[in-house]
Amino acid sequence: MGQLNYNHLRYFWAVAHEGNLTRTAEKLNVSQSALSIQIRKLEAQVGHALFERRGKQLILTEAGRVALDHADTIFAAGDELLGTLKQQSGMIRRVIRVGALATLSRNFQLGFLRPMLSLPDVEVVLRSGRLADLLRELEALRLDVVLVNQVPHRDAATPWISHKLADQQVSLVGTPRRVANAAGIVDLLSDNPIILPSLESSVRTGFDALAARLGVRPRIAAEVDDMAMLRLMAREDVGLAVVPPIVVNDELANGMLVEASKLPGLQETFYAVTQMRRFPNPLLKQLLKTEVI
């Protein structure tokens, strides 16, 4: 392969961060054609196309994303060298980019990310949003992994890989006052307003089936698709929440809420979604073997 030309790499690095050849050429005070030639030489040396042109915008290919990560590290190392010689502290940073459904339990996200949060040389970039938006970011290589509680649809054009992380038992959770005199699950469901996940949730589907089997028609206080709001409503004693205990770990620990009853056969399953890549982020391997409780 020969020795890497760092001048070519720096030109590529500048274009990758700017996303536009013309603006980068103006900033670097070089011609656009000269800049294009330098990038083509780098592509020839590494043996991969680094950009895909879409209209006037340059989009990084997978090889380009990998090259940019390494270029960031290389030029950060140069800054570190200068800082060291000037007796300034610093270290090379690695980055893991994680997406999570906006409605996903924050406690679960924290448990998944904990191994990375304790590493001084790793920066965690966390984005939340809708499933469709997060999968587009994953496909565009702007995310390394997406955390969900449902397996996304896939076909030959969407090669997602869904890694099962954990099954969480779902329970009825409420304030101590509300559940003090309940004799069993049927009493709990009959005598209390219920805070439920929205109809799109797999937990909601399972709860409706369970209520039908028990012959109970619960009085619904609220339907909530955000776990943080569901947690708050349970704390405010709006009703009993149908929720995995991990969502309310802190409240269960301090006695603000209690687990009134497990809901038999009802679980929420959490997944980490990745896509097939020739150059996966090496930090992913450590995250995907983490047991989240």
Short mmCIF file of C-alpha atoms in Angstrom, two decimals:
data_model
loop_
_atom_site.label_atom_id
_atom_site.label_comp_id
_atom_site.label_asym_id
_atom_site.label_seq_id
_atom_site.Cartn_x
_atom_site.Cartn_y
_atom_site.Cartn_z
CA MET A 1 0.00 0.00 0.00
CA GLY A 2 2.89 2.38 0.65
CA GLN A 3 3.13 5.17 3.15
CA LEU A 4 -0.01 7.20 3.82
CA ASN A 5 0.09 10.74 2.46
CA TYR A 6 -1.11 12.85 5.37
CA ASN A 7 -1.59 15.88 3.16
CA HIS A 8 -4.18 13.93 1.17
CA LEU A 9 -5.73 12.74 4.41
CA ARG A 10 -6.05 16.28 5.77
CA TYR A 11 -7.79 17.45 2.62
CA PHE A 12 -10.20 14.51 2.89
CA TRP A 13 -10.74 15.26 6.60
CA ALA A 14 -11.63 18.87 5.85
CA VAL A 15 -14.09 17.96 3.08
CA ALA A 16 -15.69 15.21 5.19
CA HIS A 17 -16.45 17.64 8.01
CA GLU A 18 -17.65 20.39 5.67
CA GLY A 19 -19.65 18.10 3.35
CA ASN A 20 -19.11 20.42 0.39
CA LEU A 21 -16.16 20.59 -1.98
CA THR A 22 -16.60 24.23 -3.00
CA ARG A 23 -16.81 25.62 0.54
CA THR A 24 -13.83 23.53 1.65
CA ALA A 25 -11.72 24.72 -1.27
CA GLU A 26 -12.55 28.33 -0.37
CA LYS A 27 -11.61 27.79 3.28
CA LEU A 28 -8.33 26.07 2.38
CA ASN A 29 -7.57 28.63 -0.36
CA VAL A 30 -7.03 25.96 -3.01
CA SER A 31 -8.85 25.25 -6.25
CA GLN A 32 -11.74 22.81 -6.29
CA SER A 33 -10.03 20.68 -8.93
CA ALA A 34 -6.84 20.45 -6.86
CA LEU A 35 -8.87 19.34 -3.85
CA SER A 36 -10.67 16.69 -5.92
CA ILE A 37 -7.35 15.35 -7.21
CA GLN A 38 -5.96 14.99 -3.68
CA ILE A 39 -9.03 13.05 -2.55
CA ARG A 40 -8.93 10.77 -5.61
CA LYS A 41 -5.28 10.00 -4.87
CA LEU A 42 -6.20 9.04 -1.30
CA GLU A 43 -9.05 6.84 -2.58
CA ALA A 44 -6.67 5.13 -4.99
CA GLN A 45 -4.21 4.47 -2.17
CA VAL A 46 -6.76 3.00 0.26
CA GLY A 47 -8.61 1.13 -2.48
CA HIS A 48 -12.09 2.42 -1.62
CA ALA A 49 -14.38 5.24 -2.65
CA LEU A 50 -14.66 7.63 0.31
CA PHE A 51 -17.52 9.82 -0.89
CA GLU A 52 -20.79 9.34 -2.74
CA ARG A 53 -22.10 12.40 -4.53
CA ARG A 54 -25.80 13.23 -4.06
CA GLY A 55 -26.62 16.40 -5.91
CA LYS A 56 -24.23 19.05 -4.61
CA GLN A 57 -23.63 17.20 -1.36
CA LEU A 58 -20.86 14.70 -0.63
CA ILE A 59 -21.96 11.76 1.53
CA LEU A 60 -19.43 9.52 3.24
CA THR A 61 -19.38 5.88 2.19
CA GLU A 62 -18.82 3.24 4.88
CA ALA A 63 -15.09 3.28 4.06
CA GLY A 64 -15.22 7.06 4.23
CA ARG A 65 -16.81 6.97 7.69
CA VAL A 66 -14.04 4.62 8.88
CA ALA A 67 -11.38 6.85 7.32
CA LEU A 68 -12.90 9.91 9.01
CA ASP A 69 -12.86 8.20 12.42
CA HIS A 70 -9.18 7.39 11.96
CA ALA A 71 -8.43 10.87 10.62
CA ASP A 72 -10.11 12.40 13.67
CA THR A 73 -7.90 10.22 15.88
CA ILE A 74 -4.75 11.02 13.90
CA PHE A 75 -5.22 14.77 13.99
CA ALA A 76 -6.32 14.63 17.63
CA ALA A 77 -3.05 12.82 18.31
CA GLY A 78 -1.23 15.70 16.68
CA ASP A 79 -3.03 18.13 18.99
CA GLU A 80 -2.17 15.89 21.91
CA LEU A 81 1.50 15.92 20.89
CA LEU A 82 1.54 19.71 20.89
CA GLY A 83 -0.31 19.77 24.20
CA THR A 84 2.12 17.29 25.76
CA LEU A 85 5.15 19.26 24.64
CA LYS A 86 3.51 22.39 26.03
CA GLN A 87 2.72 20.48 29.24
CA GLN A 88 -1.03 20.44 28.59
CA SER A 89 -3.13 17.38 29.40
CA GLY A 90 -5.18 15.49 26.84
CA MET A 91 -5.81 12.08 25.33
CA ILE A 92 -7.00 10.51 22.11
CA ARG A 93 -10.77 10.07 22.18
CA ARG A 94 -12.77 7.20 20.70
CA VAL A 95 -16.43 7.74 19.83
CA ILE A 96 -19.48 5.45 19.95
CA ARG A 97 -22.70 6.81 18.41
CA VAL A 98 -25.90 5.40 19.90
CA GLY A 99 -29.51 6.03 18.97
CA ALA A 100 -32.46 5.18 21.21
CA LEU A 101 -36.21 5.36 20.85
CA ALA A 102 -37.45 8.52 22.53
CA THR A 103 -39.89 6.41 24.56
CA LEU A 104 -37.31 3.88 25.78
CA SER A 105 -36.55 3.57 29.49
CA ARG A 106 -33.72 5.92 30.51
CA ASN A 107 -32.60 3.45 33.17
CA PHE A 108 -32.24 0.75 30.54
CA GLN A 109 -30.24 3.07 28.27
CA LEU A 110 -27.94 3.94 31.16
CA GLY A 111 -27.41 0.27 31.99
CA PHE A 112 -26.49 -0.47 28.38
CA LEU A 113 -24.06 2.46 28.12
CA ARG A 114 -22.46 2.08 31.57
CA PRO A 115 -19.36 0.14 30.33
CA MET A 116 -18.53 3.00 27.96
CA LEU A 117 -19.27 5.80 30.44
CA SER A 118 -16.53 4.55 32.77
CA LEU A 119 -13.82 4.73 30.08
CA PRO A 120 -11.88 8.02 30.15
CA ASP A 121 -10.95 7.86 26.45
CA VAL A 122 -14.46 7.18 25.08
CA GLU A 123 -17.05 9.76 24.14
CA VAL A 124 -20.66 8.56 23.96
CA VAL A 125 -22.90 10.39 21.51
CA LEU A 126 -26.55 9.59 22.32
CA ARG A 127 -29.42 10.55 20.03
CA SER A 128 -33.12 9.88 20.67
CA GLY A 129 -35.96 9.92 18.18
CA ARG A 130 -38.50 7.93 16.21
CA LEU A 131 -37.63 4.47 14.93
CA ALA A 132 -37.77 5.41 11.24
CA ASP A 133 -35.48 8.43 11.77
CA LEU A 134 -32.99 6.43 13.83
CA LEU A 135 -32.82 3.64 11.25
CA ARG A 136 -32.10 6.21 8.52
CA GLU A 137 -29.25 7.56 10.64
CA LEU A 138 -27.98 4.00 11.15
CA GLU A 139 -28.12 3.31 7.42
CA ALA A 140 -26.26 6.57 6.73
CA LEU A 141 -23.52 5.44 9.18
CA ARG A 142 -24.17 8.38 11.48
CA LEU A 143 -25.09 5.90 14.24
CA ASP A 144 -23.34 2.69 15.25
CA VAL A 145 -26.29 1.08 17.05
CA VAL A 146 -29.95 1.79 17.82
CA LEU A 147 -31.71 0.70 21.03
CA VAL A 148 -35.34 -0.40 20.61
CA ASN A 149 -38.01 -2.53 22.26
CA GLN A 150 -39.35 -3.95 19.00
CA VAL A 151 -37.64 -5.70 16.12
CA PRO A 152 -37.73 -3.44 13.04
CA HIS A 153 -39.07 -4.84 9.80
CA ARG A 154 -36.33 -5.97 7.46
CA ASP A 155 -35.95 -7.19 3.90
CA ALA A 156 -33.14 -7.61 1.41
CA ALA A 157 -32.78 -3.82 1.15
CA THR A 158 -32.63 -3.24 4.92
CA PRO A 159 -30.08 -5.64 6.40
CA TRP A 160 -30.68 -4.87 10.08
CA ILE A 161 -29.29 -7.21 12.71
CA SER A 162 -31.31 -7.25 15.94
CA HIS A 163 -29.30 -8.32 18.99
CA LYS A 164 -31.50 -9.35 21.91
CA LEU A 165 -30.18 -7.67 25.05
CA ALA A 166 -32.67 -8.49 27.80
CA ASP A 167 -36.18 -9.54 28.72
CA GLN A 168 -37.77 -7.46 31.46
CA GLN A 169 -40.71 -8.78 33.47
CA VAL A 170 -43.63 -6.33 33.40
CA SER A 171 -45.42 -5.54 36.66
CA LEU A 172 -48.12 -3.40 38.20
CA VAL A 173 -46.38 -0.63 40.11
CA GLY A 174 -47.93 2.01 42.35
CA THR A 175 -47.71 3.94 45.60
CA PRO A 176 -47.79 1.96 48.87
CA ARG A 177 -51.15 3.50 49.78
CA ARG A 178 -52.80 2.38 46.58
CA VAL A 179 -51.81 -1.29 46.82
CA ALA A 180 -51.99 -1.76 50.60
CA ASN A 181 -55.26 -3.72 50.75
CA ALA A 182 -55.25 -5.54 47.42
CA ALA A 183 -55.87 -9.29 47.63
CA GLY A 184 -54.54 -10.22 44.19
CA ILE A 185 -54.04 -9.23 40.60
CA VAL A 186 -57.76 -9.22 39.76
CA ASP A 187 -58.48 -6.84 42.68
CA LEU A 188 -55.63 -4.59 41.64
CA LEU A 189 -56.90 -4.34 38.07
CA SER A 190 -60.55 -3.96 39.08
CA ASP A 191 -60.19 -1.44 41.90
CA ASN A 192 -57.56 0.96 40.52
CA PRO A 193 -57.16 3.22 37.49
CA ILE A 194 -54.42 1.87 35.22
CA ILE A 195 -51.65 3.77 33.43
CA LEU A 196 -50.87 1.94 30.20
CA PRO A 197 -48.35 2.14 27.37
CA SER A 198 -49.82 3.26 24.05
CA LEU A 199 -51.57 0.87 21.67
CA GLU A 200 -48.45 0.55 19.49
CA SER A 201 -46.52 -1.09 22.34
CA SER A 202 -46.02 -4.86 22.48
CA VAL A 203 -46.50 -4.58 26.26
CA ARG A 204 -49.94 -3.06 25.70
CA THR A 205 -50.91 -5.89 23.36
CA GLY A 206 -49.91 -8.45 25.97
CA PHE A 207 -51.71 -6.58 28.76
CA ASP A 208 -54.98 -6.41 26.82
CA ALA A 209 -54.81 -10.16 26.20
CA LEU A 210 -54.09 -10.83 29.90
CA ALA A 211 -57.02 -8.68 31.04
CA ALA A 212 -59.32 -10.54 28.65
CA ARG A 213 -58.17 -13.91 30.04
CA LEU A 214 -58.79 -12.71 33.60
CA GLY A 215 -62.23 -11.36 32.68
CA VAL A 216 -61.32 -7.84 33.83
CA ARG A 217 -62.11 -4.53 32.12
CA PRO A 218 -59.60 -2.08 33.62
CA ARG A 219 -60.41 1.58 34.03
CA ILE A 220 -57.73 3.36 32.00
CA ALA A 221 -56.41 6.53 33.60
CA ALA A 222 -53.91 7.33 30.84
CA GLU A 223 -52.21 5.93 27.78
CA VAL A 224 -48.60 7.09 27.64
CA ASP A 225 -45.87 6.35 25.09
CA ASP A 226 -43.11 8.00 27.13
CA MET A 227 -41.65 5.99 30.00
CA ALA A 228 -40.51 9.10 31.87
CA MET A 229 -44.09 10.43 31.92
CA LEU A 230 -45.48 7.03 32.90
CA ARG A 231 -43.02 6.95 35.79
CA LEU A 232 -44.05 10.45 36.89
CA MET A 233 -47.76 9.57 36.80
CA ALA A 234 -47.15 6.54 38.99
CA ARG A 235 -45.26 8.71 41.49
CA GLU A 236 -48.13 11.21 41.49
CA ASP A 237 -50.53 8.35 42.35
CA VAL A 238 -52.60 8.75 39.19
CA GLY A 239 -53.01 4.96 39.15
CA LEU A 240 -51.14 1.69 38.83
CA ALA A 241 -48.54 1.68 36.05
CA VAL A 242 -47.97 -1.28 33.73
CA VAL A 243 -44.21 -1.09 33.45
CA PRO A 244 -40.96 -3.10 33.72
CA PRO A 245 -39.51 -2.43 37.20
CA ILE A 246 -36.23 -1.20 35.64
CA VAL A 247 -38.09 1.96 34.59
CA VAL A 248 -38.77 2.87 38.25
CA ASN A 249 -35.66 1.42 39.91
CA ASP A 250 -34.96 4.49 42.01
CA GLU A 251 -38.54 4.82 43.25
CA LEU A 252 -38.69 1.13 44.18
CA ALA A 253 -35.40 1.42 46.05
CA ASN A 254 -36.52 4.40 48.15
CA GLY A 255 -40.03 3.07 48.79
CA MET A 256 -41.87 5.78 46.89
CA LEU A 257 -43.34 3.05 44.69
CA VAL A 258 -43.84 -0.69 45.25
CA GLU A 259 -44.20 -3.62 42.89
CA ALA A 260 -47.80 -4.64 43.52
CA SER A 261 -47.85 -7.72 41.30
CA LYS A 262 -45.98 -9.27 38.41
CA LEU A 263 -48.10 -9.65 35.30
CA PRO A 264 -47.82 -13.31 34.27
CA GLY A 265 -46.45 -13.94 30.80
CA LEU A 266 -45.85 -10.25 30.15
CA GLN A 267 -42.34 -9.12 29.23
CA GLU A 268 -40.68 -6.26 27.43
CA THR A 269 -37.76 -7.25 25.23
CA PHE A 270 -34.94 -4.85 24.45
CA TYR A 271 -32.79 -5.03 21.31
CA ALA A 272 -29.70 -3.38 19.92
CA VAL A 273 -30.04 -2.92 16.16
CA THR A 274 -26.96 -2.73 13.97
CA GLN A 275 -26.40 -3.21 10.27
CA MET A 276 -23.97 -5.36 8.33
CA ARG A 277 -20.74 -3.40 7.96
CA ARG A 278 -17.31 -4.26 6.69
CA PHE A 279 -15.78 -1.95 9.28
CA PRO A 280 -17.89 -2.02 12.48
CA ASN A 281 -17.00 0.25 15.38
CA PRO A 282 -14.70 -1.88 17.60
CA LEU A 283 -16.42 -0.52 20.73
CA LEU A 284 -19.65 -2.23 19.68
CA LYS A 285 -18.33 -5.70 20.45
CA GLN A 286 -17.89 -4.77 24.11
CA LEU A 287 -21.33 -3.18 24.34
CA LEU A 288 -23.21 -6.03 22.72
CA LYS A 289 -21.93 -8.59 25.19
CA THR A 290 -23.07 -6.48 28.15
CA GLU A 291 -25.84 -7.99 30.24
CA VAL A 292 -28.31 -5.25 31.09
CA ILE A 293 -30.34 -5.71 34.28
#
